[in-house]
Short mmCIF file of C-alpha atoms and ligand atoms in Angstrom, two decimals:
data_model
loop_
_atom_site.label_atom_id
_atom_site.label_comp_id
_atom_site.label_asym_id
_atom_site.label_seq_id
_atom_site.Cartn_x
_atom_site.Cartn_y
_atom_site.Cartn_z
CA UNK A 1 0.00 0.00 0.00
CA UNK A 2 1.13 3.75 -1.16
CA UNK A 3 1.66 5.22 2.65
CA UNK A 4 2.91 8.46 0.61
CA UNK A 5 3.30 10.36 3.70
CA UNK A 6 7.06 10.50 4.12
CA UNK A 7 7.72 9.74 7.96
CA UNK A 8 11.74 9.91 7.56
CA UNK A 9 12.08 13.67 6.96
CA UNK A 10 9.68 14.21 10.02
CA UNK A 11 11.89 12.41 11.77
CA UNK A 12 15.16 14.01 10.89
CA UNK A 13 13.48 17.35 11.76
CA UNK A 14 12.50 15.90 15.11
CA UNK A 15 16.25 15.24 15.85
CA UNK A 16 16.90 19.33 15.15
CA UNK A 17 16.92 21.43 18.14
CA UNK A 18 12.87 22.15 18.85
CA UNK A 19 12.00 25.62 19.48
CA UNK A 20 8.82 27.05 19.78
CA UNK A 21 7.21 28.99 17.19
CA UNK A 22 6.02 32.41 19.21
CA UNK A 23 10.05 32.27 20.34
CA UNK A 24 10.04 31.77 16.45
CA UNK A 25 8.74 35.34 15.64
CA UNK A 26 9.94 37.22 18.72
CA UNK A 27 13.62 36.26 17.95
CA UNK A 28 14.57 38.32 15.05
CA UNK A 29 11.81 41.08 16.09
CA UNK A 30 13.84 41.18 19.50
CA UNK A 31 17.27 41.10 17.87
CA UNK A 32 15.94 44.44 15.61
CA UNK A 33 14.34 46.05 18.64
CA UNK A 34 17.81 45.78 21.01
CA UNK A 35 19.68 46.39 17.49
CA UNK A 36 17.69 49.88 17.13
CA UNK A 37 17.59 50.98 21.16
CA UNK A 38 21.54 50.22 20.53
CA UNK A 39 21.83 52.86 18.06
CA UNK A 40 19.28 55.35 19.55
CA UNK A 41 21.29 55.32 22.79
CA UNK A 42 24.99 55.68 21.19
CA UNK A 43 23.88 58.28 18.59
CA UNK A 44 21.93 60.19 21.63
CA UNK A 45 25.18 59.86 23.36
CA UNK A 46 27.64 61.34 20.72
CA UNK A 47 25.35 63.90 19.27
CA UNK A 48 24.67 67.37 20.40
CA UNK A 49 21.17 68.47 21.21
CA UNK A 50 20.74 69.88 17.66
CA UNK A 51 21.42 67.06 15.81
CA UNK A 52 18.26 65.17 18.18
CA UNK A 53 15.88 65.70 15.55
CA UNK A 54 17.97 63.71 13.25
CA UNK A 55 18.13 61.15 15.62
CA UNK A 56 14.65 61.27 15.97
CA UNK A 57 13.87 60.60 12.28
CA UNK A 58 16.15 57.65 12.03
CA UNK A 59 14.57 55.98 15.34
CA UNK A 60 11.25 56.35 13.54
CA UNK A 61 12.60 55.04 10.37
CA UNK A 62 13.94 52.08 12.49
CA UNK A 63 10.64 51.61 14.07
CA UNK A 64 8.77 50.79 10.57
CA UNK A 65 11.72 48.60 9.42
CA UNK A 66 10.77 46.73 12.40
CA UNK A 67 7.15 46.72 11.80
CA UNK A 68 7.79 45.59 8.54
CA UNK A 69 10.74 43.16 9.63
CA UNK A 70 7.59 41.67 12.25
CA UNK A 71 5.06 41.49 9.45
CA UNK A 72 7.09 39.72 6.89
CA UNK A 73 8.16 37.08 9.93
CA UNK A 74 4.63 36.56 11.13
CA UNK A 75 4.16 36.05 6.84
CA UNK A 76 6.59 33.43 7.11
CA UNK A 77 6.08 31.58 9.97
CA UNK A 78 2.43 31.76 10.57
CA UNK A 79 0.39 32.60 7.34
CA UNK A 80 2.47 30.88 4.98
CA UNK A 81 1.45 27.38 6.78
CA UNK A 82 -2.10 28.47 7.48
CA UNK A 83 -2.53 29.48 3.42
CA UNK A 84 -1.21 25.95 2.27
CA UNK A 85 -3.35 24.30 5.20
CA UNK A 86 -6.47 25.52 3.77
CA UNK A 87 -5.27 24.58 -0.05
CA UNK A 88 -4.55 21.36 0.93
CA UNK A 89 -7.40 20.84 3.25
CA UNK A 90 -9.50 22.09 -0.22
CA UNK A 91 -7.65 19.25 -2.34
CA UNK A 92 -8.78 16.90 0.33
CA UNK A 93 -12.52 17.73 0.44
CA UNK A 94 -12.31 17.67 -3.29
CA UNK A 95 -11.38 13.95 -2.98
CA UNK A 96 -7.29 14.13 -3.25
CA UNK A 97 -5.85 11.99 -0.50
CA UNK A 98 -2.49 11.97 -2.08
CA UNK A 99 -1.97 15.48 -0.46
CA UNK A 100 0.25 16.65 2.17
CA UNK A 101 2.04 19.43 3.71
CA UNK A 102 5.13 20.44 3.33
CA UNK A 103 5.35 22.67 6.61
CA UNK A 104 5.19 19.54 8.68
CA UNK A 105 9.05 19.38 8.30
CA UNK A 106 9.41 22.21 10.81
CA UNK A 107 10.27 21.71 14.33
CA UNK A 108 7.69 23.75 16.31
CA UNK A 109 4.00 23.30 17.00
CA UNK A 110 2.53 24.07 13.42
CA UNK A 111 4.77 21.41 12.44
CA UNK A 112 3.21 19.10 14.51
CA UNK A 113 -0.27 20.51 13.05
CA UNK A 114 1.32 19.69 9.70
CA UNK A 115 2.37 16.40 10.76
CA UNK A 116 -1.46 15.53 12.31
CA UNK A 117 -2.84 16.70 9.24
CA UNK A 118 -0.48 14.17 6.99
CA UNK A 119 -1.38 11.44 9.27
CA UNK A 120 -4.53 12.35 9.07
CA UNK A 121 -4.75 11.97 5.87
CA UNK A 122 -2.99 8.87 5.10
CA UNK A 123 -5.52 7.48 7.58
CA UNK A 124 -8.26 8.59 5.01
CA UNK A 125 -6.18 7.27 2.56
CA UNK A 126 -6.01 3.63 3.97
CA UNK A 127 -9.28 4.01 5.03
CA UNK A 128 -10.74 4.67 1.57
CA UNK A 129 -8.97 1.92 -0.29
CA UNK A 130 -9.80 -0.94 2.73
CA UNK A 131 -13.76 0.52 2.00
CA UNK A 132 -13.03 -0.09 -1.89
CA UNK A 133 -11.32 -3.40 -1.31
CA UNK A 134 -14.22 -4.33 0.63
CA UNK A 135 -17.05 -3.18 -1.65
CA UNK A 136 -15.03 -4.67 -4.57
CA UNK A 137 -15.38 -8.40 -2.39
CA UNK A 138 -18.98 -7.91 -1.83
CA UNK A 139 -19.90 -6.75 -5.34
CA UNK A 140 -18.57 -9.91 -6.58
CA UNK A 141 -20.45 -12.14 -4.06
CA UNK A 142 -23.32 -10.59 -5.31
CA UNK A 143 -22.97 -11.29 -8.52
CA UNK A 144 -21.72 -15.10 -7.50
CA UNK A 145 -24.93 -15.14 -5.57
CA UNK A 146 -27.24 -13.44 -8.04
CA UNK A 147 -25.91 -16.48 -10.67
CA UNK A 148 -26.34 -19.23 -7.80
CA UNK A 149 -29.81 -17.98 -7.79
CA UNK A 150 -30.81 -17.79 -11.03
CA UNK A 151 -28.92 -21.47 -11.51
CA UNK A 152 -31.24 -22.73 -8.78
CA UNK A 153 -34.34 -20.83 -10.13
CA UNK A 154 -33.58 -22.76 -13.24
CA UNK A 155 -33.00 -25.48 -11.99
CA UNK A 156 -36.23 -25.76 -9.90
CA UNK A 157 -37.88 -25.25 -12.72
CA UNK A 158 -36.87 -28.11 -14.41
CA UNK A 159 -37.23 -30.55 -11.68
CA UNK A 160 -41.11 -29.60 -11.20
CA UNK A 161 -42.25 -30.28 -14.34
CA UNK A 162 -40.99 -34.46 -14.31
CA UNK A 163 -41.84 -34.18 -10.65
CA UNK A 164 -45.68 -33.46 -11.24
CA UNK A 165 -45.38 -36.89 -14.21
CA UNK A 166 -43.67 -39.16 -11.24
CA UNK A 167 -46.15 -37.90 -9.09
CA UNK A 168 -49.57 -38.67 -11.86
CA UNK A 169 -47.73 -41.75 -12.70
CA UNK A 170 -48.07 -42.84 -8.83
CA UNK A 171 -51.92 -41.97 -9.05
CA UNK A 172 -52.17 -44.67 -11.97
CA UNK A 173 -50.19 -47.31 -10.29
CA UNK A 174 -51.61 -46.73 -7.11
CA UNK A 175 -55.33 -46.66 -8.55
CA UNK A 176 -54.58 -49.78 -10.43
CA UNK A 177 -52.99 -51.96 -7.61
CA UNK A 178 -55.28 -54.73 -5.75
CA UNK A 179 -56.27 -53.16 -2.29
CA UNK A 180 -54.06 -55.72 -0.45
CA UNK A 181 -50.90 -55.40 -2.73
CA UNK A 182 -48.36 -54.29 -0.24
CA UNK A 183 -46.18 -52.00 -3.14
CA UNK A 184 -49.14 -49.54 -2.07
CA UNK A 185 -47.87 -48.77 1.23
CA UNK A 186 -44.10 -48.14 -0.90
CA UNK A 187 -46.02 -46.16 -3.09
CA UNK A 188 -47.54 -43.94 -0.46
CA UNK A 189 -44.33 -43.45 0.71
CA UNK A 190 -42.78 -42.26 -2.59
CA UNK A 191 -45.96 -40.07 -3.05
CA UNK A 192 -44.95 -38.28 0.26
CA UNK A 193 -40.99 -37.78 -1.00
CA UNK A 194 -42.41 -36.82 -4.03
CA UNK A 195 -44.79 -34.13 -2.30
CA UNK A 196 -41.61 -33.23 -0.28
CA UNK A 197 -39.13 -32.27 -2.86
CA UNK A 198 -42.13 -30.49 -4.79
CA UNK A 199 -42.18 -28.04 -1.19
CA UNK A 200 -38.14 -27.45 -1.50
CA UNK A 201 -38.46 -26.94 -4.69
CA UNK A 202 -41.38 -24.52 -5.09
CA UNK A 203 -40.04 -22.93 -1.60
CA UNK A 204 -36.38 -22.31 -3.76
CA UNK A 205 -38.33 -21.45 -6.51
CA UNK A 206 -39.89 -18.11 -4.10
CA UNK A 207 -37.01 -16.71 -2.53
CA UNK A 208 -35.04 -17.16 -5.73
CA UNK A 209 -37.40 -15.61 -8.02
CA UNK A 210 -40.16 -13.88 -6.10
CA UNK A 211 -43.34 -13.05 -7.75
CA UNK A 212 -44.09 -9.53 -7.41
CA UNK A 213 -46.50 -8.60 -4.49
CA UNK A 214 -50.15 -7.75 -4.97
CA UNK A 215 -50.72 -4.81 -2.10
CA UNK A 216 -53.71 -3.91 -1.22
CA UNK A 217 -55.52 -2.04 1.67
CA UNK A 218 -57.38 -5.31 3.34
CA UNK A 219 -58.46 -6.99 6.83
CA UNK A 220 -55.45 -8.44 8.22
CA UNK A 221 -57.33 -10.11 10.88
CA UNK A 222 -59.09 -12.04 8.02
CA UNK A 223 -55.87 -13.06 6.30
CA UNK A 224 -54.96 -14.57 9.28
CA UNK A 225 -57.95 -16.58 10.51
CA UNK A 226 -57.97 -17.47 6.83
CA UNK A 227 -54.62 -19.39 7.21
CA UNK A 228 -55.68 -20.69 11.06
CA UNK A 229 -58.61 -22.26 8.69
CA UNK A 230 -55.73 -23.90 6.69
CA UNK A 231 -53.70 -25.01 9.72
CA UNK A 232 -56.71 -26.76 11.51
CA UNK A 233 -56.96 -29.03 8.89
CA UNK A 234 -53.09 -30.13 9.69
CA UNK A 235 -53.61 -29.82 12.96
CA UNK A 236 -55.29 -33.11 14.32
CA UNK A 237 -55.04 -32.76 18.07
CA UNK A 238 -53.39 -29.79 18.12
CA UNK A 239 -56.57 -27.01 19.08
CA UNK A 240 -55.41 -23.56 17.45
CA UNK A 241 -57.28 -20.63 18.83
CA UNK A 242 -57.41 -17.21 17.68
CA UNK A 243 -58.19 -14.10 19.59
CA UNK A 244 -59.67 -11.12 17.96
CA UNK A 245 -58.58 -8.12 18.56
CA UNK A 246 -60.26 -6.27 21.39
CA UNK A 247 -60.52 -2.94 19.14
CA UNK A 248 -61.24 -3.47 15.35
CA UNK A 249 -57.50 -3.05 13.37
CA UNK A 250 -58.13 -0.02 10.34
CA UNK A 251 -57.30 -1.94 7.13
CA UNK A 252 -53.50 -2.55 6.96
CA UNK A 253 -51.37 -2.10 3.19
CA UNK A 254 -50.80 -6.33 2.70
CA UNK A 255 -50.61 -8.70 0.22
CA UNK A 256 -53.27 -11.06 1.50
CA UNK A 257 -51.40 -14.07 -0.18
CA UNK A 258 -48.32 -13.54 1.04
CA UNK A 259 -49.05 -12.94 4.93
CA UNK A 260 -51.22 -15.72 4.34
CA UNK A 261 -48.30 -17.88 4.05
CA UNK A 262 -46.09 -16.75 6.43
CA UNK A 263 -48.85 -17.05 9.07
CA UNK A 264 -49.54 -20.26 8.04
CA UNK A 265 -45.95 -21.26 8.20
CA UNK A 266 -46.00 -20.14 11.74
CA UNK A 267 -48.95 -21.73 12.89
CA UNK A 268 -48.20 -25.10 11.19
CA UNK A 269 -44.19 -24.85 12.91
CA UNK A 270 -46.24 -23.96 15.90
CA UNK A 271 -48.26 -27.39 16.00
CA UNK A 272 -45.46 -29.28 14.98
CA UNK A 273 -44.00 -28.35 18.28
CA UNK A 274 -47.06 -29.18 20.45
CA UNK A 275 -46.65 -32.67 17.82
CA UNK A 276 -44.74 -34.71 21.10
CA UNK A 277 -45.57 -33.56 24.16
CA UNK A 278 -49.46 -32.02 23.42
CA UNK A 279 -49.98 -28.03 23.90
CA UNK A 280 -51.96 -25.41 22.20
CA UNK A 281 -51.85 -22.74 19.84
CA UNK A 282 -53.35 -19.39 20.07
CA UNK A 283 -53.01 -16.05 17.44
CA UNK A 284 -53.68 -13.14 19.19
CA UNK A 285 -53.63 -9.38 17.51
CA UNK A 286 -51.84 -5.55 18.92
CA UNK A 287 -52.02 -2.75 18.15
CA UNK A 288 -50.14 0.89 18.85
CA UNK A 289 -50.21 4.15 16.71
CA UNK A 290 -48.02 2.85 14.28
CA UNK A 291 -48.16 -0.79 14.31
CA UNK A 292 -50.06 -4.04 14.26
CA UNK A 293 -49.33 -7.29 15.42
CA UNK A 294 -49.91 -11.44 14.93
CA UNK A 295 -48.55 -13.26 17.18
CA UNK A 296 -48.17 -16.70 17.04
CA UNK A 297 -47.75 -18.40 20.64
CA UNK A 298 -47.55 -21.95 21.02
CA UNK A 299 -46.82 -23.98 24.65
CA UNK A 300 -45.13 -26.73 22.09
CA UNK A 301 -41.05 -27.54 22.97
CA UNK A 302 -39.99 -24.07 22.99
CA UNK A 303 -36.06 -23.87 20.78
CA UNK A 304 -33.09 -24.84 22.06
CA UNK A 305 -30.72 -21.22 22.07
CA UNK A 306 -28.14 -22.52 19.84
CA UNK A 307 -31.27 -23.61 17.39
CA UNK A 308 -32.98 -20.29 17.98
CA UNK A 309 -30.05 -18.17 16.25
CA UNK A 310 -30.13 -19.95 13.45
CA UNK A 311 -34.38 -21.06 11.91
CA UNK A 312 -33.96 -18.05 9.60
CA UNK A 313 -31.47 -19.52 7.70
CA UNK A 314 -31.91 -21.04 4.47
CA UNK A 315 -31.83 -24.40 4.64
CA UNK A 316 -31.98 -24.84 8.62
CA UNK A 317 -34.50 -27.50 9.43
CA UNK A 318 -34.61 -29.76 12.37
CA UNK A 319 -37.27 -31.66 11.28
CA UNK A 320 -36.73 -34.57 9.45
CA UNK A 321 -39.51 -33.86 6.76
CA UNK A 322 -38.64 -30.18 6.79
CA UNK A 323 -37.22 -28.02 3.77
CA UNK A 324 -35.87 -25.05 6.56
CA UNK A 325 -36.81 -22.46 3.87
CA UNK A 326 -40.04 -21.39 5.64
CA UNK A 327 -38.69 -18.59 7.88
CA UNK A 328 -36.35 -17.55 6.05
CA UNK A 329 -39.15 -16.66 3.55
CA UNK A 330 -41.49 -15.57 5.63
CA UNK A 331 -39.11 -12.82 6.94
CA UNK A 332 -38.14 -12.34 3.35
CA UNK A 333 -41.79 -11.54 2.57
CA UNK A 334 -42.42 -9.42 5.98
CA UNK A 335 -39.38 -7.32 5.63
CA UNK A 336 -40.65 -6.39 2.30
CA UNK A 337 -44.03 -5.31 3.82
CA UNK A 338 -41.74 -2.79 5.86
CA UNK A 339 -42.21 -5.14 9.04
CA UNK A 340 -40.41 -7.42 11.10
CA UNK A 341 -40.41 -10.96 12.71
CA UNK A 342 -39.44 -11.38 16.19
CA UNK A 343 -38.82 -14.89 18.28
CA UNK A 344 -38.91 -15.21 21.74
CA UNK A 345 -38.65 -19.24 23.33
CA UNK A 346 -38.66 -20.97 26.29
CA UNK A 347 -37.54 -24.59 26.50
CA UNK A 348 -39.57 -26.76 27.19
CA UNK A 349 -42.74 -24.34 27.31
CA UNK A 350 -43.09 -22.88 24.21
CA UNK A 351 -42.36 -19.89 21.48
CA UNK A 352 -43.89 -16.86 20.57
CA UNK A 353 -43.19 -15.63 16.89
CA UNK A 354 -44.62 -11.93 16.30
CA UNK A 355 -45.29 -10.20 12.94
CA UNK A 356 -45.36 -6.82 13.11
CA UNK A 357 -46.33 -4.27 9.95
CA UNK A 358 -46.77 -0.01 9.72
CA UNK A 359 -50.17 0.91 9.33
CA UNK A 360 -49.14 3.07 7.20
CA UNK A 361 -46.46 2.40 4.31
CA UNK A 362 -45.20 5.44 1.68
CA UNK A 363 -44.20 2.91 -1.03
CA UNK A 364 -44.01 -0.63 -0.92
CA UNK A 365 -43.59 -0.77 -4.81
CA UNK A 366 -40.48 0.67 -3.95
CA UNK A 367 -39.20 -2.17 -2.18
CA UNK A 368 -40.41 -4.72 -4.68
CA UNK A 369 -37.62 -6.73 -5.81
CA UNK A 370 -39.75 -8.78 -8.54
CA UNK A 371 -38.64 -7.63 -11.98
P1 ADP B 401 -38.97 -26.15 8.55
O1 ADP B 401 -40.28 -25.98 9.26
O2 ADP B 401 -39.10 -26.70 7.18
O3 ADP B 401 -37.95 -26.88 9.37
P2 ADP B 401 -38.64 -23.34 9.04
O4 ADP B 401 -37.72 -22.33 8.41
O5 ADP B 401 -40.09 -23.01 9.04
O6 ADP B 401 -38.33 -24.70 8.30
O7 ADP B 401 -38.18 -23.57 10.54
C1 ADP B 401 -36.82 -23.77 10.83
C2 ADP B 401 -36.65 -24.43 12.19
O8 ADP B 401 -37.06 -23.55 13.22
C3 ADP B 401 -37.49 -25.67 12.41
O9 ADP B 401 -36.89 -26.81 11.84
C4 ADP B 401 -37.57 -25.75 13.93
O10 ADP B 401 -36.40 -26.34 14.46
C5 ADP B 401 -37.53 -24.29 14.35
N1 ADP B 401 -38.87 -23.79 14.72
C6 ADP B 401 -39.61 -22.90 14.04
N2 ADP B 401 -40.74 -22.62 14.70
C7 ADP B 401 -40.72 -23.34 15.84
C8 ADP B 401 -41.62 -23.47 16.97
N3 ADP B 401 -42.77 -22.79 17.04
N4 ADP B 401 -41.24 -24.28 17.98
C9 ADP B 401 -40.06 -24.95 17.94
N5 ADP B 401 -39.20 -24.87 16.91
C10 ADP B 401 -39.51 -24.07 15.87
#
């Protein structure tokens, strides 16, 4: 890396006698001073009383050589830095970080402002290039991951298609085989696989090529009782209750299909957890000025910690049926609403997963990633 800022000839000046700058400027001003009361005293001295005039004209001529002796020093030593601090300081704002300045040689104080300043600057310097290094390693995982994606979207594609024959072919066999023919039980199985991979699939298929959200002013309270409908049916013993809001929600900025899903997604991940040991689910509604809320509470298993920081990862499934792309879509598809999810769990008692939205959202087209 180009440090640029030459640290040797700081150095060397460091090893010169340090003096301070004020001593500096009152040096040669005190030198012309005791130089001129010198002369005023001899010449008073040697001269008669008439030649005092004389005497008097050439002190006053002394005293503007010295004013003009103390203005060129203070030129020198003061404004001179100050004038190429601000030049420099201009290059810098205008984005040159190669800059520095060349009064940081001196031995005094304002070369130890000129020094700062170089540092300074090769900070910036360093800085800037580690922030382009970075953004150059990120750009190009994005574009590695934007490929991955459309690979997989591709690729899920083409699996769904022969999937959906195995699975008709299946129906035929299966309709065809003798009631008591034990392949059926096999085939029931492969019919479940098949349904399985057709969920990873079609789940991969969403978060790598989402389908562009349909937004709409509607009852969110509906949505959601529409996908407790749905869950019930998966439920079996599971009971799944939902409590309606104590004061009616305005209508909330959703797309109905979408928070269907992720509700249902919740509620079904909430049964399977009251699956072992029996519990219940309940969906209960919030409100505040700016925000409404599902929750999803179950009194299921409740999530191990070192399983809780990682269900909204891709792929992350501890279930052996599972695809693990459920919450990581359904906070895909709530973060896009402008909303979040939050988890909280407690072994061995149960979880509580909360959606929360704005009531009131300036643009979600402008957070539509669908193209
Ligand atoms: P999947 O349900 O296919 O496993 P998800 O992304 O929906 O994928 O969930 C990821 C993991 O989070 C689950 O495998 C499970 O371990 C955990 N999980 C989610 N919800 C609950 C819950 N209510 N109770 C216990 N574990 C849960």
């Amino acid at each position: 890396m180009d440090r640029g800022f030459d640290m040797s000839k700081e150095r060397r000046g460091i090893r010169r006698v340090r003096m301070n700058w004020q001593i500096k400027v009152l040096l040669p001003i005190a030198a012309v001073l005791l130089d001129g009361l010198l002369l005023f005293v001899l010449i008073s001295l040697s001269l008669r009383n008439s030649d005092r005039d004389l005497v008097l004209v050439i002190a006053t001529g002394g005293a503007v050589a010295i004013c003009s002796v103390v203005v060129m020093v203070l030129a020198v030593e003061v404004r001179r830095p100050m004038m190429e601090l601000q030049k420099k300081i201009a290059e810098v704002r205008e984005g040159d970080l190669q800059v520095r300045v060349e009064f940081a040689e001196r031995n005094d104080e304002i070369g130890d402002l000129g020094r700062d300043f170089n540092d300074m600057v090769r900070q910036l310097r360093e800085s800037r290039e580690e922030i382009q290094r970075l953004h150059r390693t990120q750009m190009s995982r994005a574009e590695h991951l934007a490929t991955l994606g459309e690979m997989a979207a591709g690729l899920a594609h083409e699996i769904r298609n022969p999937l959906a024959g195995i699975a008709g072919v299946m129906e035929i066999i299966g309709r065809d085989l003798p009631h008591d023919n034990p392949a059926r039980a096999v085939l029931g199985d492969v019919r479940n696989e098949v349904l399985h991979i057709n969920r990873i699939v079609s789940d991969l298929l969403e978060i790598a090529r989402p389908k562009a959200a349909d937004y709409r002013d509607a009852d969110l309270v509906a949505t959601a009782e529409h996908a407790a409908m749905f869950a019930r049916e998966n439920a079996r013993h599971v009971p799944v209750e939902v409590v309606k809001p104590a004061e009616a929600l305005p209508p909330i900025r959703h797309d109905p299909g979408q928070i269907h899903q992720v509700v249902l997604n919740l509620l079904l991940n909430a049964v399977q957890a009251c699956h072992e040991n029996g519990g219940t689910v309940r969906m209960e509604f919030e409100q505040d000025d700016e925000t409404v809320s599902v929750a999803v509470n179950d009194s299921g298993k409740g999530i191990p910690p070192e399983v809780l920081q990682n269900i909204f990862r891709p792929f992350f499934t501890t279930k052996g049926n599972g695809t693990g792309l459920g919450l990581s879509l359904a906070r895909r598809i709530v973060e896009d609403h402008g909303g979040k999810i939050d988890v909280t769990s407690w072994l061995g008692k149960g979880s509580r997963f909360v959606i929360t939205l704005p009531k009131k959202v300036e643009s979600h087209e402008s957070r539509d990633t669908s193209n």
